[in-house]
Short mmCIF file of C-alpha atoms in Angstrom, two decimals:
data_model
loop_
_atom_site.label_atom_id
_atom_site.label_comp_id
_atom_site.label_asym_id
_atom_site.label_seq_id
_atom_site.Cartn_x
_atom_site.Cartn_y
_atom_site.Cartn_z
CA MET M 1 65.85 -24.99 45.14
CA SER M 2 66.42 -21.77 47.03
CA GLU M 3 65.33 -18.54 45.34
CA TRP M 4 65.97 -14.95 46.24
CA LEU M 5 65.87 -11.48 44.75
CA ILE M 6 67.79 -8.30 45.38
CA LYS M 7 65.60 -5.28 44.76
CA ASN M 8 66.65 -1.55 44.76
CA GLY M 9 70.12 -2.77 43.94
CA LEU M 10 73.14 -0.84 42.70
CA PHE M 11 75.29 -3.41 40.94
CA VAL M 12 78.93 -3.08 39.65
CA THR M 13 78.94 -5.97 37.29
CA MET M 14 82.39 -6.17 35.64
CA ASN M 15 80.45 -6.69 32.42
CA ASP M 16 81.59 -4.18 29.77
CA ALA M 17 78.19 -4.16 28.13
CA GLU M 18 76.44 -3.02 31.29
CA PRO M 19 79.10 -1.97 33.90
CA ILE M 20 76.57 -0.43 36.27
CA VAL M 21 72.99 -1.70 36.70
CA ARG M 22 70.35 -0.26 38.95
CA GLY M 23 67.45 -2.61 39.69
CA TYR M 24 67.15 -6.24 40.36
CA LEU M 25 69.25 -9.40 40.63
CA HIS M 26 67.46 -12.79 40.74
CA VAL M 27 69.08 -15.96 42.04
CA LYS M 28 67.86 -19.55 41.78
CA GLY M 29 69.94 -22.25 43.51
CA ASP M 30 73.61 -21.35 42.93
CA THR M 31 73.15 -19.26 39.76
CA ILE M 32 72.25 -15.72 38.76
CA VAL M 33 69.26 -16.02 36.42
CA TYR M 34 68.49 -12.32 35.79
CA ILE M 35 70.04 -8.88 36.42
CA GLY M 36 68.44 -5.78 35.06
CA GLU M 37 66.25 -2.69 35.49
CA GLN M 38 62.88 -4.47 35.18
CA GLU M 39 61.48 -6.45 38.08
CA PRO M 40 61.43 -10.12 37.09
CA GLN M 41 58.69 -12.64 37.83
CA VAL M 42 59.62 -14.68 40.96
CA SER M 43 58.00 -17.59 42.74
CA GLU M 44 55.72 -17.10 45.69
CA GLY M 45 57.81 -17.13 48.91
CA THR M 46 60.99 -15.88 47.21
CA GLU M 47 63.30 -14.21 49.76
CA ILE M 48 63.67 -10.44 49.11
CA VAL M 49 66.87 -8.62 49.84
CA ASP M 50 66.46 -4.83 50.03
CA GLY M 51 69.52 -3.23 48.36
CA ASN M 52 68.92 0.30 49.70
CA GLY M 53 72.24 1.71 51.01
CA LEU M 54 74.31 -1.11 49.53
CA VAL M 55 76.49 -1.67 46.48
CA PHE M 56 76.70 -5.22 45.08
CA MET M 57 79.70 -6.63 43.07
CA PRO M 58 81.19 -10.00 42.29
CA GLY M 59 83.10 -11.65 45.05
CA LEU M 60 86.86 -10.92 45.05
CA VAL M 61 89.38 -13.57 43.80
CA ASN M 62 92.74 -13.83 45.68
CA THR M 63 95.04 -15.79 43.30
CA HIS M 64 98.07 -16.50 45.56
CA GLY M 65 98.51 -17.21 49.20
CA HIS M 66 99.54 -19.66 51.98
CA THR M 67 96.71 -19.69 54.39
CA PRO M 68 98.26 -21.56 57.36
CA MET M 69 100.97 -18.82 57.43
CA THR M 70 98.47 -16.45 59.12
CA LEU M 71 100.02 -17.87 62.28
CA LEU M 72 103.27 -15.99 61.32
CA ARG M 73 101.60 -12.67 60.83
CA GLY M 74 103.91 -9.95 62.30
CA PHE M 75 106.52 -12.56 63.47
CA ALA M 76 109.22 -11.25 61.15
CA ASP M 77 109.02 -7.90 59.36
CA ASP M 78 111.25 -5.53 57.49
CA MET M 79 113.75 -8.10 56.19
CA VAL M 80 115.27 -9.17 52.81
CA LEU M 81 113.32 -12.07 51.27
CA GLN M 82 115.95 -14.76 51.40
CA THR M 83 117.03 -13.84 54.99
CA TRP M 84 113.37 -13.63 55.99
CA LEU M 85 112.65 -17.09 54.57
CA GLN M 86 115.77 -18.93 55.63
CA ASP M 87 116.39 -17.40 59.10
CA LYS M 88 112.87 -16.77 60.30
CA ILE M 89 110.06 -18.26 58.36
CA TRP M 90 111.26 -21.72 57.32
CA PRO M 91 112.62 -22.66 60.85
CA LEU M 92 109.22 -21.87 62.45
CA GLU M 93 107.23 -23.49 59.61
CA ALA M 94 109.28 -26.71 60.24
CA LYS M 95 107.44 -26.90 63.62
CA PHE M 96 103.95 -26.73 62.03
CA ASP M 97 101.70 -29.64 62.75
CA ASP M 98 98.08 -30.52 61.77
CA GLU M 99 96.66 -28.13 64.38
CA SER M 100 98.85 -25.27 63.08
CA ALA M 101 97.53 -25.85 59.53
CA LYS M 102 93.94 -26.15 60.67
CA TRP M 103 93.77 -23.02 62.80
CA GLY M 104 96.05 -20.99 60.57
CA SER M 105 93.94 -21.76 57.50
CA SER M 106 90.69 -21.25 59.44
CA LEU M 107 91.86 -17.81 60.54
CA ALA M 108 92.81 -16.94 56.95
CA GLN M 109 89.54 -18.13 55.47
CA LEU M 110 87.57 -16.25 58.12
CA GLU M 111 89.51 -13.04 57.26
CA MET M 112 88.96 -13.47 53.54
CA LEU M 113 85.21 -14.08 53.91
CA LYS M 114 84.69 -11.05 56.06
CA THR M 115 86.62 -8.79 53.65
CA GLY M 116 84.78 -9.94 50.51
CA THR M 117 86.99 -12.61 49.00
CA THR M 118 84.90 -15.60 47.76
CA SER M 119 87.58 -17.56 45.84
CA PHE M 120 91.25 -18.04 46.70
CA VAL M 121 94.38 -19.88 45.60
CA ASP M 122 96.37 -21.69 48.26
CA MET M 123 99.80 -23.27 47.99
CA TYR M 124 101.05 -25.10 51.09
CA ASP M 125 101.44 -28.49 52.68
CA ARG M 126 98.86 -30.41 54.73
CA MET M 127 96.40 -29.43 52.07
CA ASP M 128 93.89 -32.12 53.04
CA ILE M 129 93.33 -30.07 56.28
CA VAL M 130 93.02 -26.81 54.37
CA ALA M 131 90.50 -28.43 51.96
CA SER M 132 88.44 -29.72 54.90
CA VAL M 133 88.24 -26.09 56.26
CA VAL M 134 87.13 -25.00 52.72
CA GLU M 135 84.33 -27.56 52.88
CA GLN M 136 83.16 -25.94 56.08
CA SER M 137 83.72 -22.26 55.26
CA GLY M 138 81.82 -22.26 52.00
CA LEU M 139 84.69 -20.46 50.14
CA ARG M 140 85.92 -21.53 46.74
CA GLY M 141 89.47 -22.92 46.92
CA CYS M 142 91.92 -23.51 44.04
CA LEU M 143 94.29 -25.60 46.15
CA THR M 144 97.70 -27.13 45.65
CA ARG M 145 100.25 -28.92 47.73
CA GLY M 146 103.40 -26.85 47.08
CA VAL M 147 106.63 -28.86 46.97
CA ILE M 148 110.10 -27.54 47.83
CA GLY M 149 112.66 -29.91 46.26
CA PHE M 150 114.99 -29.98 49.29
CA GLY M 151 115.79 -33.18 51.27
CA SER M 152 116.67 -36.75 50.49
CA PRO M 153 115.32 -38.45 47.34
CA GLU M 154 112.91 -40.35 49.55
CA GLU M 155 111.58 -37.12 51.15
CA VAL M 156 111.16 -35.33 47.80
CA ASN M 157 109.38 -38.41 46.32
CA ALA M 158 106.99 -38.53 49.29
CA LYS M 159 106.16 -34.84 48.85
CA PHE M 160 105.64 -35.29 45.09
CA ASP M 161 103.33 -38.28 45.69
CA GLU M 162 101.35 -36.32 48.24
CA ALA M 163 100.92 -33.39 45.83
CA VAL M 164 99.72 -35.68 43.02
CA ASN M 165 97.39 -37.62 45.26
CA PHE M 166 95.89 -34.41 46.66
CA ALA M 167 95.36 -32.95 43.12
CA ARG M 168 93.66 -36.17 42.00
CA ASP M 169 91.53 -36.79 45.12
CA TRP M 170 90.20 -33.37 45.84
CA ASN M 171 89.49 -31.87 42.45
CA GLY M 172 85.83 -31.08 42.13
CA LYS M 173 85.05 -31.71 45.83
CA ALA M 174 82.82 -29.54 48.00
CA ASN M 175 80.13 -29.46 45.29
CA GLY M 176 82.77 -28.21 42.82
CA ARG M 177 84.00 -25.38 45.03
CA ILE M 178 87.40 -27.02 45.30
CA THR M 179 89.66 -27.28 42.30
CA THR M 180 93.28 -28.32 42.31
CA MET M 181 96.67 -27.59 40.70
CA LEU M 182 100.23 -28.92 40.89
CA SER M 183 102.94 -26.67 42.30
CA PRO M 184 106.72 -27.09 42.28
CA HIS M 185 107.53 -24.19 44.65
CA ALA M 186 109.94 -22.25 42.43
CA PRO M 187 112.66 -22.81 39.89
CA TYR M 188 115.28 -21.94 42.60
CA THR M 189 113.89 -24.49 45.07
CA CYS M 190 113.13 -27.39 42.61
CA PRO M 191 115.65 -29.09 40.32
CA PRO M 192 114.70 -29.34 36.69
CA GLU M 193 113.96 -33.02 36.76
CA LEU M 194 111.38 -32.49 39.59
CA ILE M 195 109.68 -29.74 37.60
CA GLU M 196 109.52 -32.07 34.54
CA ARG M 197 107.89 -34.70 36.75
CA PHE M 198 105.28 -32.20 37.78
CA VAL M 199 104.67 -31.19 34.15
CA GLN M 200 104.02 -34.85 33.23
CA ALA M 201 101.65 -35.27 36.22
CA SER M 202 99.81 -32.12 35.10
CA HIS M 203 99.27 -33.74 31.69
CA ASP M 204 98.22 -37.03 33.28
CA LEU M 205 95.72 -35.49 35.69
CA ASN M 206 94.72 -32.62 33.38
CA VAL M 207 95.12 -30.04 36.16
CA PRO M 208 96.92 -26.66 35.83
CA MET M 209 100.26 -25.67 37.35
CA HIS M 210 101.32 -22.92 39.78
CA THR M 211 104.68 -21.72 40.92
CA HIS M 212 106.58 -18.73 42.28
CA MET M 213 108.80 -17.11 39.58
CA SER M 214 111.10 -14.11 39.18
CA GLU M 215 110.05 -12.56 42.51
CA THR M 216 113.41 -11.04 43.17
CA ALA M 217 116.36 -9.85 40.97
CA ALA M 218 118.67 -12.15 43.03
CA GLU M 219 116.44 -15.15 42.18
CA VAL M 220 116.73 -14.41 38.40
CA GLU M 221 120.53 -14.02 38.65
CA GLN M 222 120.77 -17.32 40.57
CA ASN M 223 118.80 -19.07 37.81
CA VAL M 224 121.20 -17.76 35.23
CA ARG M 225 124.17 -19.00 37.29
CA ASP M 226 122.65 -22.45 37.94
CA TYR M 227 121.04 -23.13 34.53
CA GLY M 228 122.45 -20.63 32.13
CA THR M 229 119.07 -19.03 31.44
CA ARG M 230 116.44 -16.75 33.08
CA PRO M 231 113.46 -18.33 34.82
CA VAL M 232 110.89 -17.79 31.98
CA GLU M 233 113.02 -19.56 29.34
CA HIS M 234 114.05 -22.17 31.89
CA LEU M 235 110.41 -23.09 32.75
CA ASP M 236 109.38 -22.94 29.08
CA LYS M 237 112.16 -25.41 28.12
CA LEU M 238 111.01 -27.75 30.96
CA GLY M 239 107.55 -27.80 29.36
CA MET M 240 105.63 -25.99 32.10
CA PHE M 241 104.12 -23.42 29.78
CA ALA M 242 102.74 -26.20 27.58
CA ARG M 243 100.32 -26.62 30.52
CA PRO M 244 97.84 -23.97 31.86
CA THR M 245 100.09 -22.10 34.31
CA LEU M 246 99.61 -19.45 36.99
CA LEU M 247 102.78 -17.59 38.04
CA ALA M 248 103.02 -15.83 41.36
CA HIS M 249 104.98 -12.48 41.39
CA ALA M 250 106.70 -12.38 37.93
CA VAL M 251 108.21 -9.05 39.07
CA HIS M 252 111.49 -9.14 37.10
CA LEU M 253 110.63 -9.65 33.44
CA ASN M 254 112.06 -8.29 30.24
CA ASP M 255 110.18 -7.51 27.08
CA GLU M 256 110.93 -10.91 25.45
CA GLU M 257 109.66 -12.73 28.52
CA ILE M 258 106.42 -10.73 28.62
CA ALA M 259 105.85 -11.59 24.95
CA LEU M 260 106.48 -15.27 25.63
CA LEU M 261 104.13 -15.42 28.54
CA ALA M 262 101.38 -13.79 26.40
CA GLU M 263 102.04 -16.29 23.58
CA ARG M 264 101.81 -19.22 25.95
CA GLY M 265 98.69 -17.99 27.67
CA VAL M 266 100.34 -17.90 31.12
CA SER M 267 98.49 -16.08 33.95
CA VAL M 268 100.22 -13.85 36.55
CA SER M 269 99.28 -13.23 40.14
CA HIS M 270 100.40 -9.65 41.08
CA ASN M 271 101.20 -9.64 44.79
CA VAL M 272 101.66 -5.90 45.10
CA ALA M 273 101.71 -5.48 48.86
CA SER M 274 103.93 -8.46 49.55
CA ASN M 275 106.34 -7.39 46.80
CA LEU M 276 106.53 -3.86 48.26
CA LYS M 277 106.94 -5.10 51.90
CA LEU M 278 109.77 -7.46 50.97
CA ALA M 279 111.33 -4.85 48.57
CA SER M 280 111.16 -7.38 45.83
CA GLY M 281 110.16 -4.76 43.25
CA ILE M 282 107.06 -3.78 41.28
CA ALA M 283 105.81 -6.04 38.50
CA ARG M 284 105.35 -4.53 35.01
CA VAL M 285 101.60 -4.82 35.16
CA PRO M 286 100.63 -2.19 32.53
CA ASP M 287 103.07 -3.87 30.08
CA LEU M 288 101.74 -7.34 30.88
CA LEU M 289 98.10 -6.16 30.31
CA ARG M 290 99.02 -4.47 27.04
CA ALA M 291 100.68 -7.62 25.86
CA GLY M 292 97.50 -9.63 26.59
CA VAL M 293 98.70 -11.47 29.70
CA THR M 294 95.90 -12.20 32.19
CA VAL M 295 96.99 -10.44 35.43
CA SER M 296 95.20 -11.04 38.72
CA LEU M 297 95.80 -10.04 42.33
CA GLY M 298 97.11 -12.07 45.28
CA THR M 299 97.79 -11.17 48.84
CA ASP M 300 100.56 -13.80 49.34
CA GLY M 301 100.69 -15.11 52.93
CA ALA M 302 99.92 -12.98 56.00
CA ALA M 303 103.57 -13.25 57.02
CA SER M 304 104.58 -10.96 54.14
CA ASN M 305 101.55 -8.66 53.64
CA ASN M 306 100.29 -8.66 56.57
CA ASN M 307 96.53 -8.94 55.79
CA LEU M 308 94.48 -10.93 53.37
CA CYS M 309 92.19 -8.13 52.20
CA THR M 310 91.98 -8.14 48.41
CA PHE M 311 90.48 -4.60 48.50
CA ASP M 312 93.88 -3.43 49.71
CA GLU M 313 95.58 -5.04 46.69
CA ILE M 314 93.04 -3.42 44.39
CA ARG M 315 93.74 0.01 45.75
CA LEU M 316 97.50 -0.49 45.63
CA ALA M 317 97.37 -1.81 42.04
CA GLY M 318 95.32 1.26 41.06
CA LEU M 319 97.95 3.54 42.62
CA ILE M 320 101.44 2.18 42.43
CA HIS M 321 101.65 1.83 38.68
CA LYS M 322 100.58 5.48 38.18
CA GLY M 323 103.33 6.53 40.56
CA VAL M 324 106.16 4.54 39.04
CA SER M 325 105.23 5.20 35.41
CA GLY M 326 104.25 8.87 35.62
CA ASP M 327 101.11 7.90 33.75
CA PRO M 328 97.84 8.48 35.68
CA THR M 329 96.02 6.29 33.19
CA ALA M 330 98.38 3.25 33.78
CA VAL M 331 95.74 1.19 35.66
CA PRO M 332 92.33 2.91 35.70
CA ALA M 333 89.99 2.27 38.53
CA ILE M 334 87.75 -0.16 36.55
CA GLU M 335 90.81 -2.10 35.50
CA ALA M 336 92.02 -2.35 39.10
CA LEU M 337 88.62 -3.70 40.15
CA LYS M 338 88.71 -6.27 37.30
CA LEU M 339 92.16 -7.45 38.45
CA GLY M 340 90.54 -8.48 41.72
CA THR M 341 87.41 -10.00 40.21
CA LEU M 342 86.91 -10.94 36.57
CA TYR M 343 90.66 -11.27 35.77
CA GLY M 344 91.18 -13.32 38.95
CA ALA M 345 88.53 -15.81 37.82
CA ARG M 346 90.17 -15.82 34.33
CA ALA M 347 93.64 -16.40 35.81
CA ILE M 348 92.47 -19.68 37.37
CA TRP M 349 90.34 -20.73 34.36
CA GLN M 350 86.97 -20.00 35.99
CA GLU M 351 85.80 -16.94 34.06
CA LYS M 352 82.83 -18.82 32.64
CA SER M 353 81.60 -19.66 36.21
CA TYR M 354 82.14 -16.41 38.11
CA GLY M 355 84.04 -13.09 38.27
CA SER M 356 81.18 -10.93 37.07
CA LEU M 357 77.53 -10.43 37.73
CA GLU M 358 75.75 -11.96 34.71
CA ALA M 359 72.95 -14.31 34.12
CA GLY M 360 74.18 -17.87 33.93
CA LYS M 361 77.14 -17.29 36.32
CA LYS M 362 77.48 -18.51 39.89
CA ALA M 363 75.87 -16.29 42.54
CA ASP M 364 79.17 -15.27 44.22
CA ILE M 365 78.15 -11.79 45.32
CA ILE M 366 79.29 -9.28 47.97
CA ALA M 367 77.51 -6.27 49.36
CA LEU M 368 79.19 -3.22 50.82
CA ASP M 369 77.74 -0.55 53.09
CA LEU M 370 77.48 2.60 51.10
CA ASN M 371 76.47 4.68 54.18
CA LYS M 372 80.06 5.11 55.25
CA PRO M 373 81.47 8.70 55.24
CA HIS M 374 84.18 7.74 52.72
CA TYR M 375 81.59 6.95 50.02
CA PHE M 376 80.06 10.43 50.07
CA PRO M 377 79.25 12.31 47.96
CA LEU M 378 77.88 9.42 45.84
CA THR M 379 79.59 10.33 42.58
CA ASP M 380 81.47 7.51 40.79
CA VAL M 381 80.86 4.18 42.61
CA VAL M 382 83.73 2.35 40.89
CA SER M 383 86.17 5.13 41.85
CA HIS M 384 84.93 4.92 45.49
CA LEU M 385 85.29 1.18 45.62
CA VAL M 386 88.87 1.29 44.40
CA TYR M 387 90.25 4.39 46.06
CA SER M 388 88.09 4.73 49.09
CA GLY M 389 86.66 1.31 49.75
CA SER M 390 87.82 -1.32 52.25
CA GLY M 391 87.16 -4.94 53.18
CA SER M 392 85.74 -3.65 56.45
CA ASP M 393 82.83 -2.19 54.46
CA VAL M 394 81.60 -5.71 53.52
CA LEU M 395 78.28 -6.46 55.06
CA HIS M 396 77.01 -9.51 53.15
CA VAL M 397 78.63 -12.40 51.22
CA TRP M 398 76.93 -15.09 49.13
CA ILE M 399 78.91 -18.02 47.50
CA ASP M 400 77.06 -20.47 45.26
CA GLY M 401 73.88 -18.58 46.13
CA LYS M 402 74.25 -19.35 49.90
CA GLN M 403 74.73 -16.51 52.34
CA VAL M 404 78.06 -17.07 54.29
CA VAL M 405 78.43 -13.56 55.90
CA ARG M 406 75.44 -11.52 57.07
CA LYS M 407 75.82 -8.02 58.57
CA GLY M 408 79.52 -8.67 58.91
CA GLU M 409 79.12 -11.89 60.81
CA CYS M 410 80.44 -15.16 59.37
CA LEU M 411 77.73 -17.82 59.33
CA THR M 412 79.90 -20.79 58.56
CA LEU M 413 82.86 -20.51 60.94
CA ASP M 414 83.11 -19.91 64.69
CA GLU M 415 85.07 -16.65 64.82
CA GLU M 416 85.61 -16.55 68.57
CA ARG M 417 87.00 -20.06 68.72
CA ILE M 418 89.20 -19.53 65.62
CA ARG M 419 90.79 -16.43 67.18
CA ARG M 420 91.42 -18.34 70.44
CA GLU M 421 92.79 -21.50 68.79
CA ALA M 422 94.98 -19.62 66.35
CA GLN M 423 96.56 -17.67 69.17
CA ALA M 424 97.24 -20.88 71.06
CA ALA M 425 98.66 -22.58 67.99
CA PHE M 426 101.13 -19.73 67.53
CA GLU M 427 102.21 -19.89 71.16
CA ARG M 428 102.92 -23.61 70.79
CA LEU M 429 105.17 -22.85 67.86
CA LEU M 430 107.24 -20.60 70.12
#
């Protein structure tokens, strides 16, 4: 069993009892066994990591994205969502093949690792390929084959079967780093009977559900026209919220809907940058948090963000809700940081495993370089991480106790080859 110790560490723990710890963190195997001010007893030969000039915190959790879509980064910008999807994104996505998925997802996972994300949610097709990249990269992936309910009955059935088989076959793989969900894409792309089939499969396999919901005002209006009700009530009637559910976006909600999501224990992935870029709106995050809804952060795909840096989402979440509410306390810095760590783990039902630096939790840890000008003077480290910090400050990353990034270099993926192959894959699409 590997064993290592961080000494001289400055730790931002996400643990309310001890939010900041100066001292030591001891890892055995894949687990944190001690964090505190006193030096612990360690075995002879234990690797020592000197924490001088670094700040350590839990790995970031990105709760919504589409990793192969990194190939579409910058391809179509500054457009309305439905036009963007129907005229630009979906036609090019129709040309995706296995190589597109492999190198697009590899590029995304490389970017996330180097910017401090250790766990991510992915909804796409060709998920066997994405999962294979996760096995290699060392990341944690909460993965799901998203299904758009367009096409012939035979085509839709084939996609449904693929989604169910993936959720069954890959759950718990990669030494438990891979978990799975079931994902009808959205209420406006999936007929009610297809969503009900997914709900039943979720019961049968005992895996959670994930979908896009209430991303735009137009989508909500369409749901009312098509089904006589808004998306929250619609999905609740179809039984989705009887299952553990993670909703992406949830921008356009009323008070009654927020109360219902809280009552049902539904989690929300707040995709602040993507929602701003597509002018979809700004989710009611302070209201959701006050109601007791678990809110986390997602980048969405690189086609609508355009990067996969969760630190960017943390900063935006800390700022935007102050600006639109007129309340500078709307999302304090520590709350913004929890959105990207502890609440992210909670949103995908993994809070007991990771999301904070505590004895007994997985050793998913990132270290940032404090010797950057934007961290001086060294006053409030939480404030600095949220309002000044950047994914480019990440020097080291450990997942399951194994180092996957050292001094900014990814140890598990071939960065030079990935850049080259991703560029070639995009050019083939054109």
